PDB file of C-alpha atoms and ligand atoms in Angstrom:
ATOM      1  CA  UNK U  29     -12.123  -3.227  18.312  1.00 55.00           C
ATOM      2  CA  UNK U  30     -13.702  -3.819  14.937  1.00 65.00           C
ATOM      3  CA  UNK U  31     -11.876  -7.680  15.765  1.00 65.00           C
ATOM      4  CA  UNK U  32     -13.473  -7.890  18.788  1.00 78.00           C
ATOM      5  CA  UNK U  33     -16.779  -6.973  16.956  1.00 80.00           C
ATOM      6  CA  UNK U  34     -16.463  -9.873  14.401  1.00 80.00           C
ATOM      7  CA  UNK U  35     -16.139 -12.641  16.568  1.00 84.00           C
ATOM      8  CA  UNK U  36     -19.121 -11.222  19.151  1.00 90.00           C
ATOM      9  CA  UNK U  37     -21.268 -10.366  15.953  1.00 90.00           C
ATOM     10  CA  UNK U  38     -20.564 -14.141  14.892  1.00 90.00           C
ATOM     11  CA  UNK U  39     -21.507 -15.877  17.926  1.00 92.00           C
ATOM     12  CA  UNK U  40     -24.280 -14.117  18.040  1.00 94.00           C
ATOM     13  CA  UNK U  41     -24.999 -14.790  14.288  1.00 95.00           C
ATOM     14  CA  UNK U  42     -24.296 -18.569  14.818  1.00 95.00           C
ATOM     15  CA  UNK U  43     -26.611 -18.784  17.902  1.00 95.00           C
ATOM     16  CA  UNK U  44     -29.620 -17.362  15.961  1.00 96.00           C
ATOM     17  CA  UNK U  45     -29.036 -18.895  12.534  1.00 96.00           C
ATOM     18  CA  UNK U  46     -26.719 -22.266  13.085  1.00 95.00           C
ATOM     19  CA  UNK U  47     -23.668 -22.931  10.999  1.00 95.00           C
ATOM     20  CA  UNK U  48     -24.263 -21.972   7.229  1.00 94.00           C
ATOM     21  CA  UNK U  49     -21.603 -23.111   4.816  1.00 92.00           C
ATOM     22  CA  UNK U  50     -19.621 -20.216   3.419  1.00 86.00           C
ATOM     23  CA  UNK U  51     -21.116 -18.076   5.788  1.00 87.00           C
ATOM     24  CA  UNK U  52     -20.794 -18.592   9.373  1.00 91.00           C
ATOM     25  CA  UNK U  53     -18.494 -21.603   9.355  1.00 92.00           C
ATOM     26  CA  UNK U  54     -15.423 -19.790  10.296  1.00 90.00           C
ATOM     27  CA  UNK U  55     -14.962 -17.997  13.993  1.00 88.00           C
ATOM     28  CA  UNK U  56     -15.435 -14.577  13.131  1.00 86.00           C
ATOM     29  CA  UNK U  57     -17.284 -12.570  10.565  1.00 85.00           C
ATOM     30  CA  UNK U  58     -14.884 -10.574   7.480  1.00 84.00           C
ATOM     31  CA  UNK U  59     -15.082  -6.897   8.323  1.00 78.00           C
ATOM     32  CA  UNK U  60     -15.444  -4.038   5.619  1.00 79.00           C
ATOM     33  CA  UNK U  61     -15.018  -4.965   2.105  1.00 86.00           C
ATOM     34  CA  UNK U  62     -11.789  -7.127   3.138  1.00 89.00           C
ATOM     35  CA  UNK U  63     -10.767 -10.408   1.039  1.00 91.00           C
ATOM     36  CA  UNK U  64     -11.458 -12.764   4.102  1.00 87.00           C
ATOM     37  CA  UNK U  65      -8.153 -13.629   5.737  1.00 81.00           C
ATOM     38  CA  UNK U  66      -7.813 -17.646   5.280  1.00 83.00           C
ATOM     39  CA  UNK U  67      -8.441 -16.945   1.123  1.00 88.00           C
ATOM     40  CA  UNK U  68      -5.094 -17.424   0.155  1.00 89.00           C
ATOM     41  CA  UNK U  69      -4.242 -14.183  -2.554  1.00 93.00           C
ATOM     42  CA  UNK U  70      -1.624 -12.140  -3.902  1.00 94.00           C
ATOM     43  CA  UNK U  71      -1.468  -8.481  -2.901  1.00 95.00           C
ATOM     44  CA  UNK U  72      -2.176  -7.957  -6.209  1.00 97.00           C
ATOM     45  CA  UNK U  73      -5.434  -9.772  -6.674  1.00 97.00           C
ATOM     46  CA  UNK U  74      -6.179  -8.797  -3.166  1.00 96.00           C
ATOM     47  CA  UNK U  75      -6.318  -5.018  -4.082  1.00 96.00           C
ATOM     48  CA  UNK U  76      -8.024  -5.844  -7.414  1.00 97.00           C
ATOM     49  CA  UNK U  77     -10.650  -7.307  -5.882  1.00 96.00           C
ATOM     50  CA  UNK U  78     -11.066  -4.905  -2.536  1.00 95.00           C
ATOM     51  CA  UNK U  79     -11.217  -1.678  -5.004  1.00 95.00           C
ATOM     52  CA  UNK U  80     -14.643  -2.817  -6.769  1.00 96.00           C
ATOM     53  CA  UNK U  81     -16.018  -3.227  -3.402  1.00 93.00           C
ATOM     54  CA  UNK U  82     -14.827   0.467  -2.263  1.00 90.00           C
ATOM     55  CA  UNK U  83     -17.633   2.076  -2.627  1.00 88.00           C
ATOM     56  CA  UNK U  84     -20.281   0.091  -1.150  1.00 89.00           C
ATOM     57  CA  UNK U  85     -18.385   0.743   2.208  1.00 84.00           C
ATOM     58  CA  UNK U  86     -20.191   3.732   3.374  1.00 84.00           C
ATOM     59  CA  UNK U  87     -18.587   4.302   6.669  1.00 82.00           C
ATOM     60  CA  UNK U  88     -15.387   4.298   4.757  1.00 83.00           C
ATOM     61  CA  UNK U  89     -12.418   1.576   4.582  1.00 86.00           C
ATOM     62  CA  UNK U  90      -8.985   0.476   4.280  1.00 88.00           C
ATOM     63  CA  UNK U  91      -7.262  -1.865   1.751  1.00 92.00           C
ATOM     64  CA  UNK U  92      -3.932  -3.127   3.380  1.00 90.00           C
ATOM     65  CA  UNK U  93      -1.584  -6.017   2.235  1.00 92.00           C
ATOM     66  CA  UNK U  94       0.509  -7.988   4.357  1.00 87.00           C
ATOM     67  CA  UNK U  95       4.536  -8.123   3.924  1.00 87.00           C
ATOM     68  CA  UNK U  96       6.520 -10.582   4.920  1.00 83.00           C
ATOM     69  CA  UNK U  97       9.628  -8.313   5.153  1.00 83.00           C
ATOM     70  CA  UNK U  98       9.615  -4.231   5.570  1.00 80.00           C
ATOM     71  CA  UNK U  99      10.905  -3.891   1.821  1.00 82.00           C
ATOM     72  CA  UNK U 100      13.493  -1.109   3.218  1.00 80.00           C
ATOM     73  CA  UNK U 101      15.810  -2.505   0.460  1.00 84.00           C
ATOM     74  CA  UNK U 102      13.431  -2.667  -2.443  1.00 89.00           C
ATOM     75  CA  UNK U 103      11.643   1.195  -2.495  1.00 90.00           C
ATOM     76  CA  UNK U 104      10.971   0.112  -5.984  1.00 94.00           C
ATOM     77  CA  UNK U 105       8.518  -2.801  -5.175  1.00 92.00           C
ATOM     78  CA  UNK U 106       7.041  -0.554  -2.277  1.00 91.00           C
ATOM     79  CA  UNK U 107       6.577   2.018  -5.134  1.00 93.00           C
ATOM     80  CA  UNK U 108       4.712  -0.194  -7.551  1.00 95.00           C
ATOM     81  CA  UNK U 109       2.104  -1.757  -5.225  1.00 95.00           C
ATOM     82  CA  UNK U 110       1.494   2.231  -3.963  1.00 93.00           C
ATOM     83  CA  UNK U 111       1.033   2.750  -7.693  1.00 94.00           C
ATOM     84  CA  UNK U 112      -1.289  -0.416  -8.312  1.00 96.00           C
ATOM     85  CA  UNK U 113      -3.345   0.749  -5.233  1.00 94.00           C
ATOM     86  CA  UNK U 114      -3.831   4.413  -6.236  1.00 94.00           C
ATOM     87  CA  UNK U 115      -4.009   2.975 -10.084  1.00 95.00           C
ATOM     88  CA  UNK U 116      -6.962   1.465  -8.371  1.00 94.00           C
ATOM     89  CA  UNK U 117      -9.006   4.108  -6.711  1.00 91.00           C
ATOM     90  CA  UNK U 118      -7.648   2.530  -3.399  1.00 92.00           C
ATOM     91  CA  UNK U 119      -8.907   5.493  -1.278  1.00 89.00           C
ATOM     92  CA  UNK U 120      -7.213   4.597   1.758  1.00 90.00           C
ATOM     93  CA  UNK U 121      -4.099   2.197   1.390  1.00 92.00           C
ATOM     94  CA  UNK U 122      -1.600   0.319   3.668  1.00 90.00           C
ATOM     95  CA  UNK U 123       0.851  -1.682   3.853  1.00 89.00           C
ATOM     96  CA  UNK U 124       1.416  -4.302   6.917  1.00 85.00           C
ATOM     97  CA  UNK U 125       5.455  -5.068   7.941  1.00 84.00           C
ATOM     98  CA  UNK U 126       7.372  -7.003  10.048  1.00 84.00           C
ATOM     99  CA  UNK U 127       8.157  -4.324  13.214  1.00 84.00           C
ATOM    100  CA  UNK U 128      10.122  -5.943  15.818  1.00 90.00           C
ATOM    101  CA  UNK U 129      11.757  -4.643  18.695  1.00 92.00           C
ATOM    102  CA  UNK U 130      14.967  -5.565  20.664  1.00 95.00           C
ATOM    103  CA  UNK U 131      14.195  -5.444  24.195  1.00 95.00           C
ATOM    104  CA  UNK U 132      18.094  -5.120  25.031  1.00 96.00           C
ATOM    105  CA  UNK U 133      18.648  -2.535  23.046  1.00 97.00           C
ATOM    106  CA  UNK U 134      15.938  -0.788  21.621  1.00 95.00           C
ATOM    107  CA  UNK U 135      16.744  -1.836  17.908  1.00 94.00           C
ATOM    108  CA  UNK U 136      13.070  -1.982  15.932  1.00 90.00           C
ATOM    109  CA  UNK U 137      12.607  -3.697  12.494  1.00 86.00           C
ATOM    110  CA  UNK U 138      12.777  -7.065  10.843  1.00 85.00           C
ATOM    111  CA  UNK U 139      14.660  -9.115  13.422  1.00 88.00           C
ATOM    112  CA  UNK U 140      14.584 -12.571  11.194  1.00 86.00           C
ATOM    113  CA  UNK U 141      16.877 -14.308  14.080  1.00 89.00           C
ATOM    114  CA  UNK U 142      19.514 -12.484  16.597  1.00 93.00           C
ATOM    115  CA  UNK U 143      19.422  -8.471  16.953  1.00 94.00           C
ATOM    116  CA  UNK U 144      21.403  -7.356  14.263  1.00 93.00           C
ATOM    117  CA  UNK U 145      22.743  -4.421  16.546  1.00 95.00           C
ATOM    118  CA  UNK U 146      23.727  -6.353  20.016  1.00 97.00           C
ATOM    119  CA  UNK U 147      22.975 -10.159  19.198  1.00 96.00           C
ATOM    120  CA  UNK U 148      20.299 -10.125  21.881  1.00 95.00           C
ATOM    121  CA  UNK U 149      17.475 -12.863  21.580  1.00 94.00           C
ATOM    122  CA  UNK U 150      14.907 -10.543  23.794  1.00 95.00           C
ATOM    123  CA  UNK U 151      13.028 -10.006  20.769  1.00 93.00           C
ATOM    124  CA  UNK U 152       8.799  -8.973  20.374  1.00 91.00           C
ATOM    125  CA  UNK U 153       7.411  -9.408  17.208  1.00 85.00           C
ATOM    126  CA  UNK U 154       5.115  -7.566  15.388  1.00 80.00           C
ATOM    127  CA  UNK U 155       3.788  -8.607  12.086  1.00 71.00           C
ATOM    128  CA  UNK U 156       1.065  -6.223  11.416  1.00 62.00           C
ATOM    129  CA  UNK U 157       1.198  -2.909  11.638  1.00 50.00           C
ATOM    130  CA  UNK U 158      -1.089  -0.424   9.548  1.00 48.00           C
ATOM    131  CA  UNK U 159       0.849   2.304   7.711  1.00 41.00           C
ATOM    132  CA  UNK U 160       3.631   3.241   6.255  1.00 37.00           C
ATOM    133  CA  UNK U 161       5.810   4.866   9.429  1.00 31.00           C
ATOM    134  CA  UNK U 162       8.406   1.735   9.347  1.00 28.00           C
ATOM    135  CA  UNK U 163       9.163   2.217   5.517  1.00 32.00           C
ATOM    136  CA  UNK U 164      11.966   5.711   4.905  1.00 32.00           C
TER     137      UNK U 164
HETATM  138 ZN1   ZN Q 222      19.525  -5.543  20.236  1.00 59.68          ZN
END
């Protein structure tokens, strides 16, 4: 929805005020307080810079950081960006993963090529997924 809303708000934006550099030369608007998507950041420096904008966010927000793998073998790296977040004041934090799912067998994780489980290639992919429910 909110997606949705950027790229409506935008066209709408564009159509009344033209094409300002740095401001409506992309296809959608940034929503919330987020580091805009095509800046190129670390998680770190992503959640440094999202937690001084926190509290201007009245309607609340999320700070989330994109993974390229689910980190179910390295607890200790998912346990010091949690800590950098809430070190923070992050209020509401999550963390994107890879979430795929084996349509021949009903496998779900990070599928990089084959199933792991049957060596099926019926495989959907899912890259971003808010929360922590793939991570044990
Ligand atoms: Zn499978």
């Amino acid at each position: 929805m909110a997606e949705n809303l950027c790229f409506t708000a935008m066209k709408q934006f564009k159509k009344k005020y033209g094409e300002i550099p740095n401001v409506s030369d992309h296809k959608y608007f940034t929503n919330s307080m987020h580091v805009p998507v095509w800046e190129k950041v670390d998680l770190f420096t992503k959640i440094d810079i999202e937690s001084q904008l926190t509290g201007y966010s009245s309607a609340g927000c999320i700070t989330y950081v994109e993974m390229d793998t689910n980190l179910q073998n390295n607890i200790n790296a998912l346990e010091e960006i949690v800590n950098y977040a809430m070190d923070k004041d992050i209020p509401y934090f999550a963390i994107n993963v890879p979430n795929d799912l084996c349509d021949d067998c009903g496998y779900t994780g990070e599928i990089i090529a084959a199933c792991p489980q049957c060596g099926g290639n019926n495989i959907k992919r899912l890259r971003r997924v808010t929360g922590l429910s793939n991570i044990s």
